[in-house]
Coordinates of C-alpha atoms in Angstrom, one line a residue:
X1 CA -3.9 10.4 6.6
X2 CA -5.7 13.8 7.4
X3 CA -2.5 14.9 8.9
X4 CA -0.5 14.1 5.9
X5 CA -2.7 15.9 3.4
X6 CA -3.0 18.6 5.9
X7 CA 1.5 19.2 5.3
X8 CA 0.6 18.6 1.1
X9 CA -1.8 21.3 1.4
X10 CA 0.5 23.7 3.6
X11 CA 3.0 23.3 1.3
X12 CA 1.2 24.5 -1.6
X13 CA 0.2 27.6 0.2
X14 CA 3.7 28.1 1.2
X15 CA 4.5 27.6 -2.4
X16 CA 2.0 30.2 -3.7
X17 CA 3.7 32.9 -1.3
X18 CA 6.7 32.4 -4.0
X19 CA 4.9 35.4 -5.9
X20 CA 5.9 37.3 -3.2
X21 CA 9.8 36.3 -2.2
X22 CA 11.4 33.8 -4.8
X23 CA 12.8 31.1 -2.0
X24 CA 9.4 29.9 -0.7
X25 CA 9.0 28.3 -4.0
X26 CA 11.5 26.1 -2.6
X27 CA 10.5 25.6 1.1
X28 CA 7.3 25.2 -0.4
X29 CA 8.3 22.5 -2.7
X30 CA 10.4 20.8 0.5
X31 CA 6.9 20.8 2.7
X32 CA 4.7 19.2 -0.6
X33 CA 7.7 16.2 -0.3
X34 CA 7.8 15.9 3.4
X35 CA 3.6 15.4 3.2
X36 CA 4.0 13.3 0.2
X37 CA 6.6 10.4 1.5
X38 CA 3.8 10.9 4.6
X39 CA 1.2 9.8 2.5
X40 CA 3.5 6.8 0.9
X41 CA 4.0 5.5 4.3
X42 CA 0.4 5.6 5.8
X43 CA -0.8 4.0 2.6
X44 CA 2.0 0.8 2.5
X45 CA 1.5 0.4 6.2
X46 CA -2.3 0.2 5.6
X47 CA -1.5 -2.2 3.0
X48 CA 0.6 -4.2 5.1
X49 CA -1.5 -4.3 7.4
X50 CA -4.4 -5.4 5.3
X51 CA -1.9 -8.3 3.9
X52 CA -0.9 -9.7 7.5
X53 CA -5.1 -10.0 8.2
X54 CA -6.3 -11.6 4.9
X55 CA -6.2 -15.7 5.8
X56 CA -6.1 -18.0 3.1

């Protein structure tokens, strides 16, 4: 999950150097997606993961 937050992070950093040259708002926004839909998966995995333990 580090790793994940780690690429949202990047991103935004990436996304501030759009001050300085218009298209990195755009790679910027690119990386901030790429670590989100990261984050989407660890979480459902460690919820399906936490379903497939839980007996009844």
């Amino acid at each position: 999950m580090a790793e994940a937050i780690g690429v949202i992070l990047l991103g935004v950093g990436i996304g501030a150097l759009g001050l300085v040259q218009a298209d990195m708002y755009v790679v910027g926004l690119v990386v901030i997606t790429i670590g989100l839909v990261g984050v989407l998966v660890r979480l459902v995995y460690g919820w399906l993961d936490r379903r497939s333990t839980v007996t009844s």
